[in-house]
XYZ file of C-alpha atoms in Angstrom:
318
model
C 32.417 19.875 -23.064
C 29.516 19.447 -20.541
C 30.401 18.033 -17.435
C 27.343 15.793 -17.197
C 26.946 15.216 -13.486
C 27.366 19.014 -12.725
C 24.755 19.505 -15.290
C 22.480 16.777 -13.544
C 22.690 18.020 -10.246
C 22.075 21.537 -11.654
C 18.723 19.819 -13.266
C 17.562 18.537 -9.817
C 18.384 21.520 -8.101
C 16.050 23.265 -10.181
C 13.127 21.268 -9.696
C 13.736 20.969 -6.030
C 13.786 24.991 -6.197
C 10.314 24.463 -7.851
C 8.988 22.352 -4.750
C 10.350 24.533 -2.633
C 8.581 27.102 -4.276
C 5.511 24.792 -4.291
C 5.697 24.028 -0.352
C 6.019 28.329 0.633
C 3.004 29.230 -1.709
C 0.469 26.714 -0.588
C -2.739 28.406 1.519
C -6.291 27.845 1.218
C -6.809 27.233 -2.396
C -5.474 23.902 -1.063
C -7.932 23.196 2.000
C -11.037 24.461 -0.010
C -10.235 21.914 -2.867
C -9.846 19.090 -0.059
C -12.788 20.134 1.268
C -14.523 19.806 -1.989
C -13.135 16.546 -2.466
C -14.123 14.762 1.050
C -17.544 15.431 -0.108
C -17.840 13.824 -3.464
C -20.092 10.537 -3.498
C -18.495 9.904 -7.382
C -15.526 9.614 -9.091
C -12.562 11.913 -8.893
C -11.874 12.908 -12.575
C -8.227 14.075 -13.548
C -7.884 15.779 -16.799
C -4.853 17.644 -19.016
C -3.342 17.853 -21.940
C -0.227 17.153 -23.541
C 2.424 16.668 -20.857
C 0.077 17.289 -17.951
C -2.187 14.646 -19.114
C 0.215 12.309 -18.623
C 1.045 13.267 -14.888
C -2.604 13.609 -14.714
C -3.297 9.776 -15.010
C -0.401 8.574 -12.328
C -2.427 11.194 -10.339
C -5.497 9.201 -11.107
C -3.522 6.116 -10.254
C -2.424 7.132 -7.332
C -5.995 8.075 -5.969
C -7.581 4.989 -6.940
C -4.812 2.688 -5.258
C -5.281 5.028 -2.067
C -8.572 4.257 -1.738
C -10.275 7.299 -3.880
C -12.123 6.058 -6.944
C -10.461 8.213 -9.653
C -10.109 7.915 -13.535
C -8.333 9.953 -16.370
C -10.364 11.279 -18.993
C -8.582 13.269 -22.270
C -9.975 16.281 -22.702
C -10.101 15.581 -26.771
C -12.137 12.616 -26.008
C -14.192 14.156 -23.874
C -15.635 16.499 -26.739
C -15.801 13.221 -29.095
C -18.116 11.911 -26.830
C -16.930 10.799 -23.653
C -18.536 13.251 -21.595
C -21.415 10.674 -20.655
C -18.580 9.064 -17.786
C -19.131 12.243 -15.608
C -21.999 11.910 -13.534
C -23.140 14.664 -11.007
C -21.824 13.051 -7.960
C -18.011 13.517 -9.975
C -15.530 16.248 -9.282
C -12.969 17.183 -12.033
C -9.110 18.225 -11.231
C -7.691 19.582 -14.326
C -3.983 20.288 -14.651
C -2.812 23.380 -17.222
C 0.252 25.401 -16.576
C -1.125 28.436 -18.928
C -4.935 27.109 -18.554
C -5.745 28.305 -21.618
C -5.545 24.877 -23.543
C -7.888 25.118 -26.345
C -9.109 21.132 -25.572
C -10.264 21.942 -22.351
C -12.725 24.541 -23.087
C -15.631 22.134 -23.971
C -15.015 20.316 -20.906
C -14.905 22.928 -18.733
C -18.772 24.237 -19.890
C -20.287 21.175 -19.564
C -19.187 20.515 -16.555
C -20.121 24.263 -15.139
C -23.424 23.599 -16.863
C -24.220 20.869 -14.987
C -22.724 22.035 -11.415
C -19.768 19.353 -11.242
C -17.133 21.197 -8.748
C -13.874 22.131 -10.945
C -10.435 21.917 -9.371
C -8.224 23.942 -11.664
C -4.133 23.691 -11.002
C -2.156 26.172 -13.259
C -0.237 28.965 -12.814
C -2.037 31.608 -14.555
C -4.601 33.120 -12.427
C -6.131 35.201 -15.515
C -7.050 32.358 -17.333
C -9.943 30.235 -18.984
C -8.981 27.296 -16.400
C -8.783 29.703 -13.199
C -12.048 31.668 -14.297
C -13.961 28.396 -15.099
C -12.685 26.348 -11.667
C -14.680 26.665 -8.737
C -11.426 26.580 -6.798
C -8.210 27.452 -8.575
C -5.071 26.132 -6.829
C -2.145 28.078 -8.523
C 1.335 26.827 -8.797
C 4.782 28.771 -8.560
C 6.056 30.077 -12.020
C 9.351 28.601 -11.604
C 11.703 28.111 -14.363
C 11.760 24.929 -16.158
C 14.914 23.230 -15.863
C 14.932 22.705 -20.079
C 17.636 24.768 -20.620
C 15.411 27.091 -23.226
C 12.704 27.090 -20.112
C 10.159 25.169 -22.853
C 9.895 21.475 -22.405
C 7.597 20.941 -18.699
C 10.057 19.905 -16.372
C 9.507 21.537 -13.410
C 6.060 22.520 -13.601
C 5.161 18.736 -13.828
C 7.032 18.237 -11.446
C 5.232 20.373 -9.291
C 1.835 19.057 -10.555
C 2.622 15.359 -9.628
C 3.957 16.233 -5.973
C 0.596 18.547 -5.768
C -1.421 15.455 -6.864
C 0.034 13.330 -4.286
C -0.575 15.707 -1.493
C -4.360 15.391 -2.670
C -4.250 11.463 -2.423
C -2.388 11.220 0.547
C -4.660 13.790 2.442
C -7.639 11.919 1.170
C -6.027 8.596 2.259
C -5.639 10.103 5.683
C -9.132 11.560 5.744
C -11.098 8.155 4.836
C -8.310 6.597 7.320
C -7.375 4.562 4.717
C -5.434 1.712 6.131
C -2.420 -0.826 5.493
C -5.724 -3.852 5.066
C -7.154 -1.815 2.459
C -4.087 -1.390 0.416
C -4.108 -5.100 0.508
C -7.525 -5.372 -1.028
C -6.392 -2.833 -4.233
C -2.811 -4.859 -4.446
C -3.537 -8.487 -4.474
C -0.622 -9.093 -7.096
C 3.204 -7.905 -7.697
C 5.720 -7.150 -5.275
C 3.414 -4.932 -3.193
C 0.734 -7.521 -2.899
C 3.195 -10.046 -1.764
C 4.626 -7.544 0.817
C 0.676 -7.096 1.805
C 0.558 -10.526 2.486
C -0.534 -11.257 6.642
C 0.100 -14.840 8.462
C -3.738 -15.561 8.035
C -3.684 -15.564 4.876
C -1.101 -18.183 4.563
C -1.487 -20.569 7.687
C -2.589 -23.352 8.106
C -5.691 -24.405 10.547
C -5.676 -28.245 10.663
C -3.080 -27.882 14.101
C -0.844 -30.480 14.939
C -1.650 -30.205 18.703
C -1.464 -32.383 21.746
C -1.966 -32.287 25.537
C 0.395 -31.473 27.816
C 0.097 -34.912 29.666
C -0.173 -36.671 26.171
C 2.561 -38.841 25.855
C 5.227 -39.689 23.382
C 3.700 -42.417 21.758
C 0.390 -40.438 21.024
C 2.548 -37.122 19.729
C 4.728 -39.297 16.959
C 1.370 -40.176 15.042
C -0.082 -36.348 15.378
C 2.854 -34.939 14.208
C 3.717 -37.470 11.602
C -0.047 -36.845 10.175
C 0.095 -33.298 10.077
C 3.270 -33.220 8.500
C 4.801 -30.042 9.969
C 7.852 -31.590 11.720
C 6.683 -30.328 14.879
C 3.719 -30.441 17.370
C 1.984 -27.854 19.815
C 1.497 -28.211 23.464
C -1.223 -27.470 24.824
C -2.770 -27.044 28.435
C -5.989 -27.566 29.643
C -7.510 -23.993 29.210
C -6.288 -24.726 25.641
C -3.176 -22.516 25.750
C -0.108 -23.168 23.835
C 2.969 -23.673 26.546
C 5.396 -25.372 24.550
C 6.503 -27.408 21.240
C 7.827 -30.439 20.116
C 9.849 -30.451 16.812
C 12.605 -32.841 15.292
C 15.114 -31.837 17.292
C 13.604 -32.309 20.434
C 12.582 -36.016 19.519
C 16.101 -36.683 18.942
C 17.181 -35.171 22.176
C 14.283 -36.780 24.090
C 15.724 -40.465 22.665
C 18.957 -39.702 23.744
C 18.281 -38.632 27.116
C 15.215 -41.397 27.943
C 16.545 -43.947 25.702
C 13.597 -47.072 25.815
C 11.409 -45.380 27.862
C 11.133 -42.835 25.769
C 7.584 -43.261 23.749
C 6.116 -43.375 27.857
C 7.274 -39.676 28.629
C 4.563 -36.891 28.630
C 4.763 -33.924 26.122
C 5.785 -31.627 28.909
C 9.387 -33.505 29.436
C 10.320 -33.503 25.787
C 8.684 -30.207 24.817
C 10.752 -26.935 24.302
C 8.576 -24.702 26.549
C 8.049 -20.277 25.579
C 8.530 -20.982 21.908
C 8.092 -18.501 19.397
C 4.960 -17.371 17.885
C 3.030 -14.308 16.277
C -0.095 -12.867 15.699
C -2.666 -13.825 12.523
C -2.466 -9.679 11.928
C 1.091 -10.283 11.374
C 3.101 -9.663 7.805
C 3.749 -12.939 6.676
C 7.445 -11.260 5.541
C 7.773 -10.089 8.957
C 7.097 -13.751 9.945
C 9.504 -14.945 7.311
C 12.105 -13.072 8.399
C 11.563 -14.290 11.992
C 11.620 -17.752 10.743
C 15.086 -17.622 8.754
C 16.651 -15.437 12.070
C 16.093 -17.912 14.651
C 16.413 -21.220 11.946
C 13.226 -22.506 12.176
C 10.760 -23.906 9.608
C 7.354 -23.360 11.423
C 5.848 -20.600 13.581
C 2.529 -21.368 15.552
C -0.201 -18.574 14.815
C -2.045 -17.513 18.476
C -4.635 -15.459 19.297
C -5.045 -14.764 23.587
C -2.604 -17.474 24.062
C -4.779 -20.178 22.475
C -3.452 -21.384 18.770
C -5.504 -20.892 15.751
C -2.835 -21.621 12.877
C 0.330 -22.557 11.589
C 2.700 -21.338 9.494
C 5.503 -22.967 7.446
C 8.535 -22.025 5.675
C 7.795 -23.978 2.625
C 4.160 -21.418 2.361
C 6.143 -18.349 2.514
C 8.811 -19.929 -0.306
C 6.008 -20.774 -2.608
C 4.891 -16.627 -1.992
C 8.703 -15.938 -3.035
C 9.066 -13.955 0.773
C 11.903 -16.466 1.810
């Protein structure tokens, strides 16, 4: 009987052996396709058949979510018709282990005829893929890890990992950064993890002067219903804040006088606050270690926002 997890790791070691493979063979086939592919004003087009068709359109995914407007196009479709969606400014990455699928060829001449750069990865260099490409990057022939070496395993395996080298390198080449993966993942789990203080604070401030005293902060912070209010001195510079607790402390320690004391006696002075260009889970998580609900936003000392728990709960971060 097969001993399943021997036979697993067995599986993985084979495909690793294919990346390995993969990572010793890659040379200049590699830079001149980047190269290619800085350039393009258009869309990058991913194309296979079969089984790398379907690692062809995560590739495509993967490009347009890093910033590099990309689409998958069947190569049966594409001689039905849909060869109108290539435009001139376009370059086409098509993915064949033999390259000598039969689907492709109609592709592959229209796009030579009209001068669109081809980016062929397969692992025959004699074939209709690698003599039609304009650069042909060729991957290892390493052995599938189907035990009859027939059903891609490791070859799309190898295909995928070569596709995201392509979209990372382009990601780092258009410096592609952690705001603009917010602007292509406004929903799900990334989105929410995407998610910066300014997006979610508030601007209407509960804020008072440092001289203010108690019986103007009760009304500001009772209107602005955070639980707490800023301090503020006169170059407009946050230097402390007043929250629930320190009202109850400030009426046990002044007793009647206490609605006469200024904001600087009752405040709790250096409190805790963060940038707008913060994560808001970041900020969450700051929140929940030092048990507080509300974080003042600043920007050179001076605050612009506010954040509260109850915003980051209704984001599901908390």
């Amino acid at each position: 009987m097969i001993d399943e997890l021997e036979y697993a790791k067995s599986v993985i070691a084979t495909e690793i052996d294919g990346l390995n493979q993969l990572r010793d063979s890659i040379g200049s086939s590699l830079q001149k396709a980047l190269e290619i592919l800085y350039k393009i004003k258009g869309h990058v087009i991913i194309s296979g058949m079969g089984k790398p068709g379907h690692i062809g359109r995560k590739i495509a995914a993967t490009l347009s979510s890093t910033g590099t407007p990309s689409f998958f196009l069947h190569p049966a479709e594409a001689s039905h018709g849909d060869m109108g969606v290539i435009s001139s400014d376009d370059a086409l990455v098509v993915l064949s282990l033999s390259g000598n699928t039969q689907e492709l060829v109609s592709l592959l001449e229209y796009t030579k005829r009209f001068g669109i750069p081809i980016i062929g990865i397969t692992a025959n260099d004699d074939s209709l893929l690698a003599k039609a490409s304009t650069v042909t990057i060729l991957i290892p022939k390493a052995g599938e890890a189907c035990p009859y070496n027939l059903a891609p395993t490791t070859s799309t395996t190898i295909m995928l990992v070569l596709g995201d080298v392509l979209a990372l390198a382009l990601l780092k080449h258009k410096e592609f950064q952690r705001e603009d993966f917010k602007k292509l993942h406004p929903g799900g789990a990334l989105g929410k993890q995407l998610l910066m203080v300014s997006d979610l604070m508030h601007t209407s401030l509960p804020l008072v002067s440092i001289g203010a005293t108690m019986e103007t902060v009760l009304p500001e912070m009772t209107q602005k219903s955070f639980g707490c209010a800023g301090v503020v001195d006169e170059k407009n510079c946050l230097v402390g804040v007043i929250t629930d607790g320190d009202l109850r402390r400030g009426i046990a320690k002044y007793g009647v006088s206490f609605l006469s004391q200024p904001a600087q006696d009752v405040m709790s002075d250096k409190p805790l606050v963060v940038q707008p260009s913060l994560f808001a889970l970041e900020a969450t998580r700051l929140m929940n270690q030092n048990k507080i609900t509300s974080l003042f936003v600043v920007q050179n000392d001076s605050p612009i926002g506010i954040l509260h728990i109850h915003d980051c709960l209704r984001m599901g971060l908390a």
